[in-house]
Amino acid sequence: MPTFVYMTRCDGCGHCVDICPSDIMHIDKTYRRAYNIEPNMCWECFSCVKACPQHAIDVRGYADFAPLGHSVRVDRDERRGTIAWRIKFRNGKEKEFLSPITTKPWGQAIPKLAEVAPPQKEMRDSQLLYNEPKYVRMDDGGLRTLQDAGLKLKKGVYY
Amino acid sequence: MAYQTIIEDGIDILVVGAGLGGTGAAWEARFWGQNKKIVIAEKANIDRSGAVAQGLYAINCYMGTRWGENQPEDHVRYARIDLMGMVREDLAFDMARHVDSTVHQFEEWGLPIMKDPKTGRYLREGRWQIMIHGESYKPIVAEAAKKSADKVFNRICVTHLLMDEGRENRVAGAVGFNVRTGNFHVFKAKTVVCGAGGASNIFKPRSVGEGAGRTWYAPWSSASAYGLLINAGAKMTQMENRIVLARFKDGYGPVGAYFLHLKTYTQNGLGEEFESRWWPSLQQMVGKEYLDPEASHLTHRPIPTCLRNHALISEVNAGRGPIHMVTMRAFQDPHLEEVGWENFLGMTVGQAVLWAATDVDPKNENPELTTSEPYVMGSHATGSGAWCSGPEDVSPPEYFWGYNRMTTVEGLFGAGDTVGGTPHAFSSGSFTEGRLAAKAACKYIDDGKAEGIVVSQAQIDRLRQEVYGPLEHYRIYRNAVVAGTVNPHYISPQQGLDRLQKLMDEYCGGVSANYMTNEKLLNIGLKKLRIMEEDLEKLAAADLHELLRAWELKHRHRAAECVTHHTLFRKETRWPGYYYRGDYLKLDDQNWHVLTVSRRDPKSGEYTMEKAPCYHLVGDEK
Ligand SMILES: Cc1cc2nc3c(=O)[nH]c(=O)nc-3n(C[C@H](O)[C@H](O)[C@H](O)COP(=O)(O)OP(=O)(O)OC[C@H]3O[C@@H](n4cnc5c(N)ncnc54)[C@H](O)[C@@H]3O)c2cc1C
Ligand code: SF4
Ligand code: SF4
């Protein structure tokens, strides 16, 4: 279902233009409001719908296979860390869903790697990545090698 | 044209395309290169770019070694079985032994991973998949990348890689244009990690008109990883191994959770189980080593994805369609019903909308399944992509040339869909590959391998002119006609895309041809692709948005050409259900138990094809 924009709600802020991965939300030069310039390149990903502060963007099923008369509305709340959906069927039936989108305040739980202790030479020469081996198994075990696994690589058809 | 040329100099690590692979690379690069200059060039906005833009409801690759669930080699065996033997097992093993450390960090960053209330472990969807509330998966990994990168350039469509003029076959950065301002951007870099993603829309989609955007893989997966790399002369592997997906009809909603977690199953239009009917004849095509339903039943050994597709396609062709997913039983449980719906809302909202529009409530009605048009990518149940070096402690000599995940072009690395031979990496594995590539890129620089790179002004000027070609062509010729889209001097990007999709569909085994092709058809396809390349010189773009579409088309065309060469080269049907070589309908291990490797000579445009040995992990079987 490609997106469309309600004329009376859009204020032309451009958030949808900024986020659309397909580069198809553009601001109309005459009306100064957003619209979908290329519906056949819309993945119905809802990125723009979620980003619109005015809830001005909605979707309607693709004309080639979806009948009219349904809706799927979404409210993504970063502060609360939730996303709420309301599905309305063509026959009027409704379903609602609520899910978490994060368990932590935005951005704070991710460390700045420029500020952590730099890797020593042995680590550079090893196969380890940042936070390994600890984070592989969350215990003191090491990184798996072919030797540990009792394996070797053999050329050909049989395995 | 008044567009500026903006040069970003002195970059150590340039990340081209920051989806799951690219964000992993940018993040990890900072640890190994704390003083290095790390820059991202991305054609969209990294907060919502790539295949994970709308989120995911599962992480499809997690070992669970901390709970003794699986070992990396178990995953390699699984991927090998699913891909009919054709996997770069060194790369697959390497990804699998690191992937859990990636997932554990995601949890720490706030990604909500569901837990099994009884065991306290991550909730399993299947043996390899864990369930998440992943609506914000992409914003979270983007945040990590932003914490590490010096600069993020959003809305830069990268069109070409820069090549070093001091030494043959060494990368020197990339160029592209800003989709908003139109400015020409030059990134001079010592190393490049390419994470520009897979390819949708190379083959004609089933949907028509407005619905053409409802592809399975994102419509913005423009084959850039392949286009950029092939043009730079990098070797590619397994490009014939396109993937066809069995999905809910029209919406292409995912089926993984339905099969694995909700325990739904398929039946034909008559309400019968149909898969087993096709196994005996299929076994004659592929051999008992690859299809042994009895053994599969006893040991839970999976039946390869492509072979299950084959059963579905054959059943429909036999006139007993449509195929239904039996959801009515599972959906009587309100918890499972909720999981079923949230699964779509978390990663393929369009399927939920389609069911709302058509009043399909899977509690009362079993929805239809279908097989999709083919896609070319390297991280799902297929492994197309660049021929890359593996890690030194695992790889045999044919698979190792110094730096992990480095392509055959020096200083050019890959991650995710970019890397060939590594199916079943999925989101977590792609991010992990980015991390591996970043570490290797830092080492490459520290080893002094990136000294003395030369990029002449002439190279920059030449590329600048090429980049704007479609705008220029439009400016010159648009007034040759009164109005409208029909012009004898040019075609638009959309017209070109239609042509590409039609010819790939008809000659290279798309949906309309029932996934069937042969040598004659492929040769005609190649001829048409060659002629199309001449017309691509006459693409016309009316504005910057069309210029973006023009370059996406050029990348898709190059990838399609490579796919066709590979399909022609492999004279067997290795993956029935993905595609068929009508002239060689059997799997042929004697001659084709090998990986296919191609290289396009950037000067002559000629392809050379070769066979590379397929190595397998052998030892204590479990
Ligand atoms: C419908 C669907 C369901 C899936 N389900 C799951 C699942 O449940 N679990 C799971 O683990 N995985 C799943 N996957 C797979 C997962 O999304 C991919 O494996 C992963 O995203 C691949 O990572 P990547 O970095 O290679 O590509 P992407 O994440 O697609 O990133 C590519 C990036 O490159 C950028 N780019 C492209 N071209 C250019 C250019 N010319 N210049 C600059 N930038 C460019 C794009 O904008 C994008 O940001 C699913 C995918 C799809 C489509
Ligand atoms: S984000 Fe909403 S209000 Fe802002 S331009 Fe887009 S549609 Fe209009
Ligand atoms: S739904 Fe996605 S693809 Fe469609 S306009 Fe919105 S952001 Fe773009």
mmCIF file of C-alpha atoms in Angstrom, chain A residues 1-2 17-24 26 37-47 50 60-67 70 72 76 83 85 87-91 93 95 97-104 106-119 123-124 126-132 135-138 143-146 149-159, chain B residues 27-28 30-32 34 45 48 51 54 65-66 71 73 77 80 85 93 97-98 100-101 104-105 108-110 112 133 135-136 140 143-144 147 155 179-180 207-220 250 290 337 341-342 345 349-350 353-361 391-394 396 398 435 439 446 494 497 545 548-549 589 593 613-620:
data_model
loop_
_atom_site.group_PDB
_atom_site.id
_atom_site.type_symbol
_atom_site.label_atom_id
_atom_site.label_comp_id
_atom_site.label_asym_id
_atom_site.label_seq_id
_atom_site.Cartn_x
_atom_site.Cartn_y
_atom_site.Cartn_z
ATOM 1 C CA MET A 1 0.000 0.000 0.000
ATOM 2 C CA PRO A 2 1.681 3.124 -1.137
ATOM 3 C CA VAL A 17 11.450 13.377 2.890
ATOM 4 C CA ASP A 18 14.426 13.001 5.152
ATOM 5 C CA ILE A 19 13.731 9.394 6.130
ATOM 6 C CA CYS A 20 12.243 7.616 3.087
ATOM 7 C CA PRO A 21 14.740 4.937 1.995
ATOM 8 C CA SER A 22 13.320 5.042 -1.524
ATOM 9 C CA ASP A 23 13.625 8.837 -1.943
ATOM 10 C CA ILE A 24 10.006 9.113 -3.000
ATOM 11 C CA HIS A 26 8.908 14.908 -1.924
ATOM 12 C CA ILE A 37 6.186 10.817 -6.239
ATOM 13 C CA GLU A 38 6.641 7.167 -7.226
ATOM 14 C CA PRO A 39 4.104 4.779 -5.638
ATOM 15 C CA ASN A 40 5.432 1.795 -7.576
ATOM 16 C CA MET A 41 8.750 2.147 -5.698
ATOM 17 C CA CYS A 42 7.112 2.285 -2.262
ATOM 18 C CA TRP A 43 7.810 -0.748 -0.060
ATOM 19 C CA GLU A 44 5.079 0.221 2.410
ATOM 20 C CA CYS A 45 7.855 0.225 4.989
ATOM 21 C CA PHE A 46 6.036 2.839 7.095
ATOM 22 C CA SER A 47 9.264 4.719 7.876
ATOM 23 C CA LYS A 50 6.198 6.651 11.786
ATOM 24 C CA ARG A 60 -3.955 2.491 0.970
ATOM 25 C CA GLY A 61 -3.414 -0.973 -0.445
ATOM 26 C CA TYR A 62 -1.785 -1.311 -3.846
ATOM 27 C CA ALA A 63 -4.400 -0.772 -6.522
ATOM 28 C CA ASP A 64 -3.450 -3.935 -8.416
ATOM 29 C CA PHE A 65 -4.468 -6.332 -5.654
ATOM 30 C CA ALA A 66 -5.908 -4.602 -2.569
ATOM 31 C CA PRO A 67 -9.574 -3.529 -2.413
ATOM 32 C CA HIS A 70 -9.130 -0.732 5.176
ATOM 33 C CA VAL A 72 -3.382 0.332 9.287
ATOM 34 C CA ARG A 76 5.665 5.043 17.486
ATOM 35 C CA ILE A 83 4.858 1.110 19.067
ATOM 36 C CA TRP A 85 -0.801 -0.497 15.751
ATOM 37 C CA ILE A 87 -5.620 -2.617 11.926
ATOM 38 C CA LYS A 88 -9.056 -1.943 10.486
ATOM 39 C CA PHE A 89 -10.444 -4.570 8.102
ATOM 40 C CA ARG A 90 -12.625 -3.776 5.124
ATOM 41 C CA ASN A 91 -15.550 -5.360 6.996
ATOM 42 C CA LYS A 93 -13.311 -5.542 12.302
ATOM 43 C CA LYS A 95 -7.306 -5.441 15.884
ATOM 44 C CA PHE A 97 -1.223 -4.454 18.983
ATOM 45 C CA LEU A 98 1.383 -2.888 21.242
ATOM 46 C CA SER A 99 5.096 -3.802 21.287
ATOM 47 C CA PRO A 100 8.274 -2.490 22.890
ATOM 48 C CA ILE A 101 10.852 -0.955 20.527
ATOM 49 C CA THR A 102 13.735 -0.667 22.963
ATOM 50 C CA THR A 103 14.612 -1.611 26.519
ATOM 51 C CA LYS A 104 17.001 1.295 27.130
ATOM 52 C CA TRP A 106 17.946 5.994 23.272
ATOM 53 C CA GLY A 107 21.630 5.857 22.479
ATOM 54 C CA GLN A 108 22.929 5.834 26.035
ATOM 55 C CA ALA A 109 23.663 2.140 26.286
ATOM 56 C CA ILE A 110 26.030 2.117 23.314
ATOM 57 C CA PRO A 111 29.652 2.805 24.270
ATOM 58 C CA LYS A 112 31.965 5.119 22.363
ATOM 59 C CA LEU A 113 34.735 2.846 21.135
ATOM 60 C CA ALA A 114 37.094 5.815 20.772
ATOM 61 C CA GLU A 115 37.114 5.977 24.563
ATOM 62 C CA VAL A 116 37.569 2.332 25.549
ATOM 63 C CA ALA A 117 41.007 0.868 26.281
ATOM 64 C CA PRO A 118 42.776 0.250 22.954
ATOM 65 C CA PRO A 119 43.504 -3.321 21.880
ATOM 66 C CA MET A 123 44.601 -9.094 20.477
ATOM 67 C CA ARG A 124 45.289 -7.478 17.113
ATOM 68 C CA SER A 126 44.382 -12.870 17.185
ATOM 69 C CA GLN A 127 40.998 -13.602 15.613
ATOM 70 C CA LEU A 128 39.137 -11.747 18.352
ATOM 71 C CA LEU A 129 36.763 -8.842 17.865
ATOM 72 C CA TYR A 130 35.857 -6.111 20.342
ATOM 73 C CA ASN A 131 34.528 -7.530 23.633
ATOM 74 C CA GLU A 132 35.606 -11.034 22.673
ATOM 75 C CA TYR A 135 30.825 -11.823 24.718
ATOM 76 C CA VAL A 136 30.774 -14.963 22.628
ATOM 77 C CA ARG A 137 29.640 -17.210 25.465
ATOM 78 C CA MET A 138 29.435 -14.778 28.377
ATOM 79 C CA LEU A 143 36.759 -18.465 20.413
ATOM 80 C CA ARG A 144 36.004 -21.639 18.455
ATOM 81 C CA THR A 145 38.774 -22.943 16.211
ATOM 82 C CA LEU A 146 38.867 -25.850 13.787
ATOM 83 C CA ALA A 149 36.085 -28.687 16.929
ATOM 84 C CA GLY A 150 38.207 -31.568 15.649
ATOM 85 C CA LEU A 151 37.599 -30.444 12.091
ATOM 86 C CA LYS A 152 39.548 -29.840 8.949
ATOM 87 C CA LEU A 153 38.707 -28.524 5.523
ATOM 88 C CA LYS A 154 38.747 -31.081 2.764
ATOM 89 C CA LYS A 155 38.451 -30.452 -0.948
ATOM 90 C CA GLY A 156 35.839 -32.232 -3.048
ATOM 91 C CA VAL A 157 32.434 -33.795 -3.082
ATOM 92 C CA TYR A 158 32.370 -35.759 0.134
ATOM 93 C CA TYR A 159 31.473 -34.562 3.588
ATOM 94 C CA TRP B 27 31.110 0.513 14.619
ATOM 95 C CA GLU B 28 33.946 -2.005 14.948
ATOM 96 C CA ARG B 30 36.718 2.559 15.708
ATOM 97 C CA PHE B 31 37.988 -0.042 18.158
ATOM 98 C CA TRP B 32 40.851 -1.196 15.935
ATOM 99 C CA GLN B 34 40.936 4.649 17.337
ATOM 100 C CA ASN B 45 19.345 7.858 5.737
ATOM 101 C CA ARG B 48 16.054 3.622 8.125
ATOM 102 C CA ALA B 51 16.578 -4.340 3.997
ATOM 103 C CA GLN B 54 10.917 -1.493 8.616
ATOM 104 C CA THR B 65 26.813 -21.634 22.430
ATOM 105 C CA ARG B 66 26.526 -20.074 25.908
ATOM 106 C CA GLN B 71 28.327 -24.941 17.721
ATOM 107 C CA GLU B 73 30.187 -26.064 12.714
ATOM 108 C CA ARG B 77 26.462 -28.114 8.079
ATOM 109 C CA ARG B 80 25.666 -26.610 3.343
ATOM 110 C CA GLY B 85 26.615 -28.291 -0.861
ATOM 111 C CA PHE B 93 32.388 -20.988 10.141
ATOM 112 C CA ARG B 97 31.851 -18.376 15.721
ATOM 113 C CA HIS B 98 31.544 -14.592 16.187
ATOM 114 C CA ASP B 100 26.747 -14.557 19.245
ATOM 115 C CA SER B 101 28.993 -11.774 20.505
ATOM 116 C CA HIS B 104 24.732 -10.159 23.013
ATOM 117 C CA GLN B 105 25.810 -6.580 22.329
ATOM 118 C CA GLU B 108 22.885 -4.576 25.759
ATOM 119 C CA TRP B 109 22.140 -1.697 23.381
ATOM 120 C CA GLY B 110 18.435 -2.034 24.026
ATOM 121 C CA PRO B 112 14.256 -6.209 22.890
ATOM 122 C CA HIS B 133 10.665 -6.926 19.032
ATOM 123 C CA GLU B 135 10.858 -2.425 14.997
ATOM 124 C CA SER B 136 13.829 -0.244 15.926
ATOM 125 C CA ILE B 140 19.700 1.052 17.105
ATOM 126 C CA GLU B 143 23.215 4.774 16.532
ATOM 127 C CA ALA B 144 26.175 2.466 17.103
ATOM 128 C CA LYS B 147 28.996 6.732 17.729
ATOM 129 C CA ARG B 155 21.819 10.678 0.606
ATOM 130 C CA VAL B 179 20.582 13.015 -4.188
ATOM 131 C CA ARG B 180 19.347 16.264 -2.613
ATOM 132 C CA SER B 207 2.853 -7.599 -9.236
ATOM 133 C CA VAL B 208 2.007 -5.007 -11.831
ATOM 134 C CA GLY B 209 1.516 -1.243 -11.840
ATOM 135 C CA GLU B 210 1.355 0.353 -8.431
ATOM 136 C CA GLY B 211 2.096 -2.929 -6.674
ATOM 137 C CA ALA B 212 5.508 -3.308 -8.325
ATOM 138 C CA GLY B 213 7.074 -1.869 -5.166
ATOM 139 C CA ARG B 214 5.791 -4.794 -3.118
ATOM 140 C CA THR B 215 8.867 -6.851 -3.734
ATOM 141 C CA TRP B 216 10.151 -9.358 -1.193
ATOM 142 C CA TYR B 217 13.600 -7.759 -0.817
ATOM 143 C CA ALA B 218 13.426 -3.982 -0.588
ATOM 144 C CA PRO B 219 12.932 -2.113 -3.884
ATOM 145 C CA TRP B 220 15.937 0.038 -2.937
ATOM 146 C CA ASP B 250 0.955 -10.667 -2.973
ATOM 147 C CA TYR B 290 20.818 -34.206 -1.388
ATOM 148 C CA GLU B 337 -2.547 -15.298 16.806
ATOM 149 C CA TRP B 341 0.142 -10.590 13.323
ATOM 150 C CA GLU B 342 3.028 -8.901 15.113
ATOM 151 C CA LEU B 345 3.851 -5.550 11.713
ATOM 152 C CA VAL B 349 3.540 -4.376 7.313
ATOM 153 C CA GLY B 350 2.176 -4.701 3.799
ATOM 154 C CA VAL B 353 -2.599 -4.354 5.248
ATOM 155 C CA LEU B 354 -3.371 -6.775 2.441
ATOM 156 C CA TRP B 355 -5.235 -9.105 4.778
ATOM 157 C CA ALA B 356 -7.138 -6.158 6.241
ATOM 158 C CA ALA B 357 -8.018 -5.023 2.736
ATOM 159 C CA THR B 358 -9.194 -8.454 1.644
ATOM 160 C CA ASP B 359 -10.816 -9.417 4.958
ATOM 161 C CA VAL B 360 -8.528 -12.388 5.348
ATOM 162 C CA ASP B 361 -8.474 -13.357 8.996
ATOM 163 C CA PRO B 391 40.472 -15.809 7.977
ATOM 164 C CA GLU B 392 44.028 -17.105 8.157
ATOM 165 C CA ASP B 393 43.424 -19.712 10.840
ATOM 166 C CA VAL B 394 40.642 -21.420 8.908
ATOM 167 C CA PRO B 396 42.753 -23.231 2.723
ATOM 168 C CA GLU B 398 42.685 -21.061 -2.511
ATOM 169 C CA ARG B 435 32.976 -6.142 12.097
ATOM 170 C CA LYS B 439 39.247 -5.220 11.737
ATOM 171 C CA ASP B 446 48.676 -0.739 9.769
ATOM 172 C CA GLN B 494 11.784 3.252 -15.561
ATOM 173 C CA LEU B 497 14.112 -1.150 -15.744
ATOM 174 C CA HIS B 545 15.660 11.593 -8.310
ATOM 175 C CA LEU B 548 19.413 8.092 -8.662
ATOM 176 C CA ARG B 549 17.170 5.663 -10.545
ATOM 177 C CA ASP B 589 28.467 -33.611 -8.818
ATOM 178 C CA HIS B 593 30.717 -29.784 -7.241
ATOM 179 C CA PRO B 613 37.255 -25.989 -5.376
ATOM 180 C CA CYS B 614 34.524 -26.461 -2.815
ATOM 181 C CA TYR B 615 36.025 -27.296 0.570
ATOM 182 C CA HIS B 616 34.029 -28.949 3.304
ATOM 183 C CA LEU B 617 34.498 -29.147 7.036
ATOM 184 C CA VAL B 618 34.934 -32.766 7.927
ATOM 185 C CA GLY B 619 35.529 -34.437 11.268
ATOM 186 C CA ASP B 620 33.508 -35.591 14.218
#
